[in-house]
Coordinates of C-alpha atoms and ligand atoms in Angstrom, one line a residue:
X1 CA -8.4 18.7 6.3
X2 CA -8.4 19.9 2.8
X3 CA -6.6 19.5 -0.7
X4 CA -5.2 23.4 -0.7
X5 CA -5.2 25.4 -3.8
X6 CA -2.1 26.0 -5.8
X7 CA -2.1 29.5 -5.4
X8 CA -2.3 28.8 -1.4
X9 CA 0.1 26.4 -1.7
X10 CA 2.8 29.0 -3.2
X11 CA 2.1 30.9 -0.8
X12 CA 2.5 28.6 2.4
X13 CA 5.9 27.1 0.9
X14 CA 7.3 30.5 1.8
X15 CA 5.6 31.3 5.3
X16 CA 5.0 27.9 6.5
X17 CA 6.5 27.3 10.3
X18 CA 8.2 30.9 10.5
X19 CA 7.3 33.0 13.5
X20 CA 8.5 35.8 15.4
X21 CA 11.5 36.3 16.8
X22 CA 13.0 38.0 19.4
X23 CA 15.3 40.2 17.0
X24 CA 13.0 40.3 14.1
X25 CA 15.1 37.7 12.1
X26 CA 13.4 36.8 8.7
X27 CA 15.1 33.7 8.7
X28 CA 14.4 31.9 12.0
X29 CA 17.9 30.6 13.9
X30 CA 19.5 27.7 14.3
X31 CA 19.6 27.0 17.5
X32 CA 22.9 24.7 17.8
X33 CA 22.6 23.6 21.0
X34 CA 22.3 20.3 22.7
X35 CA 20.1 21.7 25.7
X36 CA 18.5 24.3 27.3
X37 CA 18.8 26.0 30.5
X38 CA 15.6 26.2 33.3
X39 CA 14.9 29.2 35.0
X40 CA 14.6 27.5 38.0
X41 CA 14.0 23.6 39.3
X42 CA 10.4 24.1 39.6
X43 CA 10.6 25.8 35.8
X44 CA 12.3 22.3 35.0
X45 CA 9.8 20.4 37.2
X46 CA 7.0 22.1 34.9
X47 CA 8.6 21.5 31.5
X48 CA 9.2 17.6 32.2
X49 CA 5.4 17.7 33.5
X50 CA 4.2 19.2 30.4
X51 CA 2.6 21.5 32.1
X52 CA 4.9 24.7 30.6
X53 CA 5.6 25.1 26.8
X54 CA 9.2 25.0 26.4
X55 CA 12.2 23.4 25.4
X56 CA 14.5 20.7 27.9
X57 CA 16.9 18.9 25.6
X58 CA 17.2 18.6 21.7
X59 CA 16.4 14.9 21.5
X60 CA 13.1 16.1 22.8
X61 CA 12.2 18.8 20.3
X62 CA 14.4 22.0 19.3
X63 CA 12.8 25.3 18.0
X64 CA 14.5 25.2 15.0
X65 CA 13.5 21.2 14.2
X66 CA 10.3 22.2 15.5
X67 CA 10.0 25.5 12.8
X68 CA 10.7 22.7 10.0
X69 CA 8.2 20.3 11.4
X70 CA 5.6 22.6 11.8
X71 CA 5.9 24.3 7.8
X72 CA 6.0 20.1 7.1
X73 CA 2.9 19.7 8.9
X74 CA 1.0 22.8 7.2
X75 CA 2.0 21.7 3.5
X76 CA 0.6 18.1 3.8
X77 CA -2.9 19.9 5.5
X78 CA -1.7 17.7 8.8
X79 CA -1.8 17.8 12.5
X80 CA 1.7 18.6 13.5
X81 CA 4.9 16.4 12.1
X82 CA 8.0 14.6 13.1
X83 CA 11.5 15.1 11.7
X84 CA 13.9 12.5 11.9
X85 CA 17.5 11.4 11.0
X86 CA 16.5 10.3 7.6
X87 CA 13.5 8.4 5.4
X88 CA 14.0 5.1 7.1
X89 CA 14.1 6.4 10.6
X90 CA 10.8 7.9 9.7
X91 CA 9.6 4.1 8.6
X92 CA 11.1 2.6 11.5
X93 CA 9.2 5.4 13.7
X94 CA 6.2 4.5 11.8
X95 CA 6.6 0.6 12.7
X96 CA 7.8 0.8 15.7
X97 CA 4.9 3.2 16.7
X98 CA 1.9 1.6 15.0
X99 CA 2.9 -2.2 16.0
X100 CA 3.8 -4.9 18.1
X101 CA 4.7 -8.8 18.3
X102 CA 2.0 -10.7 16.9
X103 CA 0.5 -7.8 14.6
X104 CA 0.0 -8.2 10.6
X105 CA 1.2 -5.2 7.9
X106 CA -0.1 -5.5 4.5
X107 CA 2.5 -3.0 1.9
X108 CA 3.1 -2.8 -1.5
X109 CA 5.5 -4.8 -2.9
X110 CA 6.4 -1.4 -5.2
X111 CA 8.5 0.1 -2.1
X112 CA 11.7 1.0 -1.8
X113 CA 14.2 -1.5 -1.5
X114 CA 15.1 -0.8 2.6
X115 CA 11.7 -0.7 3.6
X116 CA 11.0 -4.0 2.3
X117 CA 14.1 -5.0 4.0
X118 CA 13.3 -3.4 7.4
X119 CA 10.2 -5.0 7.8
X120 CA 11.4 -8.6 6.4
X121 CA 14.3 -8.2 9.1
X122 CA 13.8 -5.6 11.9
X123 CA 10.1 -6.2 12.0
X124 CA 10.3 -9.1 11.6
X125 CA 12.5 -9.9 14.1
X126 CA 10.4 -8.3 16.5
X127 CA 7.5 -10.7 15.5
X128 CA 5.5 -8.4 13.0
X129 CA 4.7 -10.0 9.4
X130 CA 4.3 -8.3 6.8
X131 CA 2.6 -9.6 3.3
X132 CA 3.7 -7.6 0.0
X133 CA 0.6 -7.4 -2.6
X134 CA 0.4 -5.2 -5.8
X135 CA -1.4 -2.4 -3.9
X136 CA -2.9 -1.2 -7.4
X137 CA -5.3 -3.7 -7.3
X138 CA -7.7 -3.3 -4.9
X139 CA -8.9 -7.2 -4.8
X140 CA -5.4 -7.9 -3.4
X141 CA -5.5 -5.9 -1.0
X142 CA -8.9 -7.0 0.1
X143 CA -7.7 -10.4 0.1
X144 CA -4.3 -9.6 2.3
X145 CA -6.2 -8.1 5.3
X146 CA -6.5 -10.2 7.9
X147 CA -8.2 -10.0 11.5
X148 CA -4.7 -8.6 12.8
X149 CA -3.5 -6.0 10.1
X150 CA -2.9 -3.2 11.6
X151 CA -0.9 -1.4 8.7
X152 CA -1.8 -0.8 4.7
X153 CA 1.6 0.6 4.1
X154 CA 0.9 2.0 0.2
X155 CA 3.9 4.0 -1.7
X156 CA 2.7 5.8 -4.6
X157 CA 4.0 6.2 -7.1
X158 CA 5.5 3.1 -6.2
X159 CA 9.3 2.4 -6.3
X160 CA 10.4 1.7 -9.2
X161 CA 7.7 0.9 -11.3
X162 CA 6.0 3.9 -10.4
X163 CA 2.7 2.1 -10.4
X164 CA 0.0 3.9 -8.6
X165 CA -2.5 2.8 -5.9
X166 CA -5.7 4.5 -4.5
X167 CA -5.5 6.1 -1.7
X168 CA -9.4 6.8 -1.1
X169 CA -10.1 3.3 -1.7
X170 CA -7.4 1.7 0.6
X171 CA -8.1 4.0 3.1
X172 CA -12.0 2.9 3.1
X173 CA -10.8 -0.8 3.0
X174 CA -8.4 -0.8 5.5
X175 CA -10.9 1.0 7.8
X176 CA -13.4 -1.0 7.5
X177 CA -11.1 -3.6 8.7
X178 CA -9.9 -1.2 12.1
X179 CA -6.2 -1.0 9.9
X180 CA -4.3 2.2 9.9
X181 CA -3.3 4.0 6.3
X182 CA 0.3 5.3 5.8
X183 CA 1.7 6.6 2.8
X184 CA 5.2 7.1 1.8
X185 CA 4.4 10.7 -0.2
X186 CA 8.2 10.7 -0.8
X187 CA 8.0 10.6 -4.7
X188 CA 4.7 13.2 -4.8
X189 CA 5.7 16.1 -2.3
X190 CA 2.6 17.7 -0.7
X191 CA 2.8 20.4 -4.2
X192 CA 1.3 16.9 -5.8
X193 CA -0.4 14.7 -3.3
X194 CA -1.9 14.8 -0.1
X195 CA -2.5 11.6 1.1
X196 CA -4.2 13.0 4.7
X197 CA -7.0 14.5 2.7
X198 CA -7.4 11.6 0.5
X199 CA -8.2 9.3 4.0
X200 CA -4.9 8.5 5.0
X201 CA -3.7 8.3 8.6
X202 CA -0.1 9.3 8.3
X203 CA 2.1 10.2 5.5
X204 CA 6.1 10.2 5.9
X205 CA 8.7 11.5 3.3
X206 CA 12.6 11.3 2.9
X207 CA 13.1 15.0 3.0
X208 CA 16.6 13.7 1.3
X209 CA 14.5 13.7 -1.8
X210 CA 11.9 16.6 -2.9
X211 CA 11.4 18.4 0.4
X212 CA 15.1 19.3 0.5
X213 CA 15.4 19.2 -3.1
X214 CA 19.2 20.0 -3.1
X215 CA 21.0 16.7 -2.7
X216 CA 22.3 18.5 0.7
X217 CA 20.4 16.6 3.8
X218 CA 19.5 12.8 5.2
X219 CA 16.3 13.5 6.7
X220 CA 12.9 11.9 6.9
X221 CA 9.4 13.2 8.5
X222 CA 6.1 11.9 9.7
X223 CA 2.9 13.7 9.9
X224 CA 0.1 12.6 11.6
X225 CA -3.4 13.9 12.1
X226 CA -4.4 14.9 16.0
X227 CA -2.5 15.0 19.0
X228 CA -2.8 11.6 20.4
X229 CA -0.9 10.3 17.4
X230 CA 1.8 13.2 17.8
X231 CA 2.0 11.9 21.1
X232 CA 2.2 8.2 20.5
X233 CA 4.7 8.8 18.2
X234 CA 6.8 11.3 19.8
X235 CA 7.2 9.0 23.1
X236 CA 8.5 6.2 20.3
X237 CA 10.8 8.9 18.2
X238 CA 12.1 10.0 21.6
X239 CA 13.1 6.8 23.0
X240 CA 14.7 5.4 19.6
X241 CA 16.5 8.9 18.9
X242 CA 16.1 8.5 15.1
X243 CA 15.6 12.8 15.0
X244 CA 17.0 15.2 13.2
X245 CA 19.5 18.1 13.8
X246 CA 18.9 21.7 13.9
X247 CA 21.2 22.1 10.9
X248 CA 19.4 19.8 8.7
X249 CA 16.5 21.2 10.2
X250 CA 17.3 24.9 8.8
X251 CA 18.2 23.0 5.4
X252 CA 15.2 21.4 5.0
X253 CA 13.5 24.8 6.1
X254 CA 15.1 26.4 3.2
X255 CA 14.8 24.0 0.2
X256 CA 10.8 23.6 1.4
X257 CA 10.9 27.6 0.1
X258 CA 10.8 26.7 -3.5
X259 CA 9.3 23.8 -3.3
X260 CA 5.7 24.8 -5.9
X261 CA 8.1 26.1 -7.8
X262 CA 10.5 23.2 -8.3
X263 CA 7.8 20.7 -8.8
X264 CA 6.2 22.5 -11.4
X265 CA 9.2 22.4 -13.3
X266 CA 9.7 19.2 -12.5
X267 CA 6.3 17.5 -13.8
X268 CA 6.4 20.0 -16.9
X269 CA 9.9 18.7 -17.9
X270 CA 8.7 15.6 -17.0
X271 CA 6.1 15.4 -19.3
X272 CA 7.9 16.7 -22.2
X273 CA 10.9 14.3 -22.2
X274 CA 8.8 11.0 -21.2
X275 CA 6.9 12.1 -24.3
X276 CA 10.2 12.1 -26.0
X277 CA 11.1 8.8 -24.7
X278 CA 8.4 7.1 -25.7
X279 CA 8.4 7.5 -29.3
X280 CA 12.6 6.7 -29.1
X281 CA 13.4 3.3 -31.2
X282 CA 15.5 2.6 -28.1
X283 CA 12.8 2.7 -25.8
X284 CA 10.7 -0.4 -25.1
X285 CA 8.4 0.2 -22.8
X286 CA 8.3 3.6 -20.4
X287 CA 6.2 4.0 -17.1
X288 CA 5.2 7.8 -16.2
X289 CA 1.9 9.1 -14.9
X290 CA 1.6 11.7 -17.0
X291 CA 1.7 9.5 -20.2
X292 CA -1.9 8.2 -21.5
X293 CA -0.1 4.5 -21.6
X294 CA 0.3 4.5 -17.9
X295 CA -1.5 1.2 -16.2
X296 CA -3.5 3.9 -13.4
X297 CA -3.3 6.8 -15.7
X298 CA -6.9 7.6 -14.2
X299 CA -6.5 7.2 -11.0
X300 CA -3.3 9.5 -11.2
X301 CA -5.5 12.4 -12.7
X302 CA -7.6 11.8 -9.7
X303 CA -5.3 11.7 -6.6
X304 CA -2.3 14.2 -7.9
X305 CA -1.8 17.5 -8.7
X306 CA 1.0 16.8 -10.9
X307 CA 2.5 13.9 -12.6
X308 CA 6.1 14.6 -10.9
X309 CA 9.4 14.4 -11.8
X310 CA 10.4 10.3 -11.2
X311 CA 10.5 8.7 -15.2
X312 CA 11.0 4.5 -15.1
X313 CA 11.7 2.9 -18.9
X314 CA 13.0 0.0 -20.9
X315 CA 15.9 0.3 -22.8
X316 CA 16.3 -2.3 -25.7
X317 CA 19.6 -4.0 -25.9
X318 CA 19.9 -5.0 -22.1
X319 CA 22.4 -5.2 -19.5
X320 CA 25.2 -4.0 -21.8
X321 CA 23.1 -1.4 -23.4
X322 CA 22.4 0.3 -19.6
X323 CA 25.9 -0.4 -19.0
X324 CA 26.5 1.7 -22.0
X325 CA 23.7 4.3 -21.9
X326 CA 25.3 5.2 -17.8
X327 CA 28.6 6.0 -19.5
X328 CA 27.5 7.9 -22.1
X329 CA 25.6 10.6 -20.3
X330 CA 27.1 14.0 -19.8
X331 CA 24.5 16.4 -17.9
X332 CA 23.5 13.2 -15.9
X333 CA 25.0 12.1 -13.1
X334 CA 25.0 8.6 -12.0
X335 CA 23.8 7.9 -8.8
X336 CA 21.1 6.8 -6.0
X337 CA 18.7 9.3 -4.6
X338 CA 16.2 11.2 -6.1
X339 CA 14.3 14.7 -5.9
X340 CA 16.9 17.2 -6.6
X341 CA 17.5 19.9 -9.1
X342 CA 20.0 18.2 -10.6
X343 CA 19.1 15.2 -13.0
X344 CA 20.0 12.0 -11.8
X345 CA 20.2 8.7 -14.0
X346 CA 20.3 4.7 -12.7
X347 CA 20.6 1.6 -13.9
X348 CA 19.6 -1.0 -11.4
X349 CA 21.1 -4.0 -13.2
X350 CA 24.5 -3.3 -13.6
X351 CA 24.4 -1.0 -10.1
X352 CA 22.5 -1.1 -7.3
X353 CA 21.3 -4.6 -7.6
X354 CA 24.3 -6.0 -9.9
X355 CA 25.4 -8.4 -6.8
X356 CA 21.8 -10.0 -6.1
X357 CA 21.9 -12.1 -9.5
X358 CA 19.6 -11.6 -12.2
X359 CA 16.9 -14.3 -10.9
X360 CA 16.3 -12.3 -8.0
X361 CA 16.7 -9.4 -9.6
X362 CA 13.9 -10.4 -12.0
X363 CA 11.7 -12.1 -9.1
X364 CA 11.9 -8.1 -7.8
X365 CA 10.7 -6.7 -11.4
X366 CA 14.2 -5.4 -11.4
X367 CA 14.8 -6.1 -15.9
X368 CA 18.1 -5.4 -17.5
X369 CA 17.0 -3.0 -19.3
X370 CA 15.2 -1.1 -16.5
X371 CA 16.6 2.5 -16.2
X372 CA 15.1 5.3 -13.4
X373 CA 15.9 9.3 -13.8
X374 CA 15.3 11.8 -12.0
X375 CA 14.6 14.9 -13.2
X376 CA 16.2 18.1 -12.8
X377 CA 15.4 21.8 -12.9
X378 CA 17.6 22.5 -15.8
X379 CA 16.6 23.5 -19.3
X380 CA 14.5 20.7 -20.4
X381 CA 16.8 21.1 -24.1
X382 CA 19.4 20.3 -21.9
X383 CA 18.3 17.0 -20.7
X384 CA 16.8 16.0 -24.0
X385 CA 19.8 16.5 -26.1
X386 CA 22.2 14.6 -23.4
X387 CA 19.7 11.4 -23.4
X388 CA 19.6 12.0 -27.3
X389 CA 23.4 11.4 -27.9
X390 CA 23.5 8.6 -25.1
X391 CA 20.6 6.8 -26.6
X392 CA 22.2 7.2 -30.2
X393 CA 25.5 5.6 -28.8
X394 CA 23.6 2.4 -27.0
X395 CA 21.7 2.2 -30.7
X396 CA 24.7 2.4 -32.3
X397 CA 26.5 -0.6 -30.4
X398 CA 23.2 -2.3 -30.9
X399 CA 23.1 -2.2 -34.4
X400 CA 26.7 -3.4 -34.8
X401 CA 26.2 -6.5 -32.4
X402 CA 23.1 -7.8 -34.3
X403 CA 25.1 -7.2 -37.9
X404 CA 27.9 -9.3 -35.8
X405 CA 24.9 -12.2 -34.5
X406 CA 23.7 -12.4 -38.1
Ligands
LIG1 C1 14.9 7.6 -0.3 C2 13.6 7.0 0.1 C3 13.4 6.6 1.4 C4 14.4 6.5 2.5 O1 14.9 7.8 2.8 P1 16.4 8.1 3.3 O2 16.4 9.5 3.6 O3 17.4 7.7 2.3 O4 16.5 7.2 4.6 C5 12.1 6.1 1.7 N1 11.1 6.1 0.8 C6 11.3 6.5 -0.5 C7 10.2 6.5 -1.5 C8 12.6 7.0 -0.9 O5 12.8 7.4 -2.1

C-alpha cells in the first residue's frame, strides 16, 4: 500500500472501478434490479457456496454498487470497499463489525455529533464503552487504552474544530496494544489523505460529502485492507442491510470523476479566503490547516496532501452576531452537510445545537461565535466578496450596540 502520486491520482479518479461491458458502454449501467436470475439450481447452489463469481440478490452485492466500491477501494490504495446507505451506516458497520459486549473503543471527542451519539446509545446499549480523549495528543491516547480497546476511532480533521491527530503515531500505539485503527477520511478525501498507508486498518467516508461532491446522494463506505476483513464485514453489512442502491451507486460513480480536480480547488480557495479571514477585525480566532496558526500545523504538512476545503472561525459579537452573519449571506447557503461545489455556511449556536442550551453547548466546544463553511468550487472573488458584505453588516450592528452599552 502506497501514498499515490497526484498525477496517478488524476488519472485513477477517471478509470477507477470501470470495466468492460457487454455493449462497450463507457459509462458502466445501472443495473436497477432487486435480483438476479440463476442459470440453473446447481448455478444457484454454486453462487450461495461461493464457489462461482456472480451476483444472487442486491442486498448481497450489485455490479453497479460493486463498480463504485471497487473505484472507492483503488483511490484510498485499499483492499476492496463497502458502500452503504449513508456515513453512519458505514460507522454502525464499522462497530458492529469490530466489537462486542464487553469490549472498550477509545475516539476522539472532535467527531461528528451522531457518531458520538451512536456509540453513547447504540453501542452502548449493546455493552461497548467508549472513552472520548483529544486524539491530538498522543499522551491521552496512551493513557485511554486499556487491556480491552479494541477501537482508536480518530477523525481528522476533527469535527468541528478541525484539530488534527497522527495517524502514524496512533496506529503504532494502538497496535502495540492489539487495538484496531479506523479513520473517518470524510473531511480529507483520498485526493488529500490516505489513512491505510499511514497505518490505519480501515478508513470510512460519507460519500454525502466529498466523494459525491454534489449535495445529490446519502451514502457512506468502508474500505478495508485484505479479504478476511471484507469478509467480516460483508457478513455484518449483509445482515444489518445498511447498503447502498445502484442509483446512488452510479452517482457516487460519477461525482468520484472529478474528484483531484474539485479538491484542488477546494484547498486553493481555501487557503486564500482563511487567509482573508484571519486578518478580518471580525474574526477572533480561525482554525484551518493550511494557516501557520493552526495547533498541528506540522503534522498536517506531514499526513495531507492538501489542506482541504472545511474552514472553522470565531466571530466577535456572539450569538446575535452569527444570527446576523447567516442572514446576511447571499452566495452561501445555510445548511448542514459539507463537501459540495456549492459553498455552505453554519452557525451551530443559533442552529443545529440552539435547543441543547448553551452549557452543553459549551461543555461540546460548541462557542457562540463558532461558525463552519464549506467551501465551494465557485470563483474564490465570489465567496470573498459575499463574506465581505456579511461581515461588514455583523460589524456594523456591533459597533452600534457597544455606542448603545456605553
Ligand atoms: C456527514 C458525516 C458523517 C455521516 O454521514 P451521513 O452520510 O450523513 O450519514 C460521518 N462523518 C463525518 C465526518 C461527516 O461529515
Amino acid at each position: 500500500m502506497k501514498n499515490h502520486s497526484k498525477t496517478d491520482f488524476e488519472t485513477k479518479c477517471v478509470h477507477s472501478g470501470i470495466e468492460e461491458n457487454e455493449h462497450g458502454a463507457v459509462v458502466p449501467p445501472i443495473y436497477q434490479t432487486s435480483t438476479f436470475k440463476f442459470k440453473t439450481a446447481q448455478h444457484g447452489a454454486s453462487l450461495f457456496a461461493g464457489e462461482e463469481k456472480g451476483y444472487i440478490y442486491t442486498r448481497m452485492l450489485n455490479p453497479t454498487v460493486e463498480a463504485m466500491e471497487n473505484a472507492v477501494a483503488e483511490l484510498e490504495g485499499g483492499y476492496k470497499a463497502l458502500g452503504c446507505g449513508s456515513g453512519m451506516a458505514a460507522v454502525h458497520t464499522v462497530f458492529a463489525t469490530l466489537t462486542q459486549t464487553g469490549d472498550h473503543v477509545v475516539c476522539s471527542s472532535a467527531v461528528y455529533g451522531p457518531t458520538t451519539t451512536l456509540l453513547n446509545t447504540v453501542m452502548k446499549k449493546f455493552g461497548v464503552e467508549t472513552t472520548f480523549i483529544d486524539t491530538s495528543n498522543l499522551d491521552e491516547v496512551k493513557k485511554a487504552i486499556k487491556s480491552n480497546t479494541k477501537v482508536v476511532y480518530v477523525e481528522t480533521p476533527g469535527n468541528p474544530t478541525l484539530c488534527i491527530s497522527d495517524i502514524a503515531e496512533i496506529s503504532k500505539i494502538a497496535h502495540k496494544n492489539n487495538a484496531l485503527v479506523v479513520v473517518d477520511n470524510t473531511f480529507m478525501s483520498p485526493a488529500l489523505q490516505n489513512p491505510l498507508a499511514l497505518g490505519a486498518d480501515v478508513v470510512l467516508h460519507s460519500l454525502t460529502k466529498f466523494l459525491n461532491g454534489h449535495a445529490d446522494v446519502i451514502g457512506g463506505i468502508v474500505v478495508v485492507k485484505d479479504e478476511s476483513a471484507y469478509q467480516s464485514f460483508r457478513k455484518t453489512l449483509n445482515q444489518i442491510g445498511g447498503v447502498i442502491d445502484p442509483f446512488n451507486s452510479f452517482l457516487v460513480h460519477r461525482g468520484l470523476k472529478t474528484l483531484a480536480l474539485r479538491m484542488e480547488k477546494h484547498c486553493e480557495s481555501g487557503q486564500i479566503i482563511a487567509e482573508w479571514l484571519e486578518k478580518h477585525p471580525m474574526i477572533e480566532s480561525i482554525s484551518y490547516p493550511g494557516l501557520k496558526s493552526h495547533p498541528q500545523y506540522e503534522i498536517g504538512l506531514k499526513q495531507q496532501k492538501g489542506p482541504g476545503g472545511m474552514i472553522t472561525f470565531e466571530l466577535r459579537g456572539g450569538i446575535e452576531a452569527g444570527r446576523l452573519l447567516m442572514n446576511s449571506v447571499k452566495l452561501f447557503q445555510l445548511a448542514v452537510s459539507l463537501g459540495g461545489v456549492e459553498s455552505l455556511i453554519q452557525h451551530p449556536a443559533s442552529m443545529t445545537h440552539f435547543s441543547m442550551g448553551k452549557e452543553a453547548r459549551l461543555a461540546g466546544g460548541i462557542t457562540d461565535g463558532l461558525v463552519r463553511i464549506s467551501i465551494g468550487i465557485e470563483n474564490v472573488k465570489d465567496i470573498i466578496a459575499d463574506l465581505e458584505q456579511a461581515l461588514k453588516k455583523v460589524e456594523e450592528a456591533n459597533s452600534k450596540e457597544v455606542e448603545v452599552h456605553v
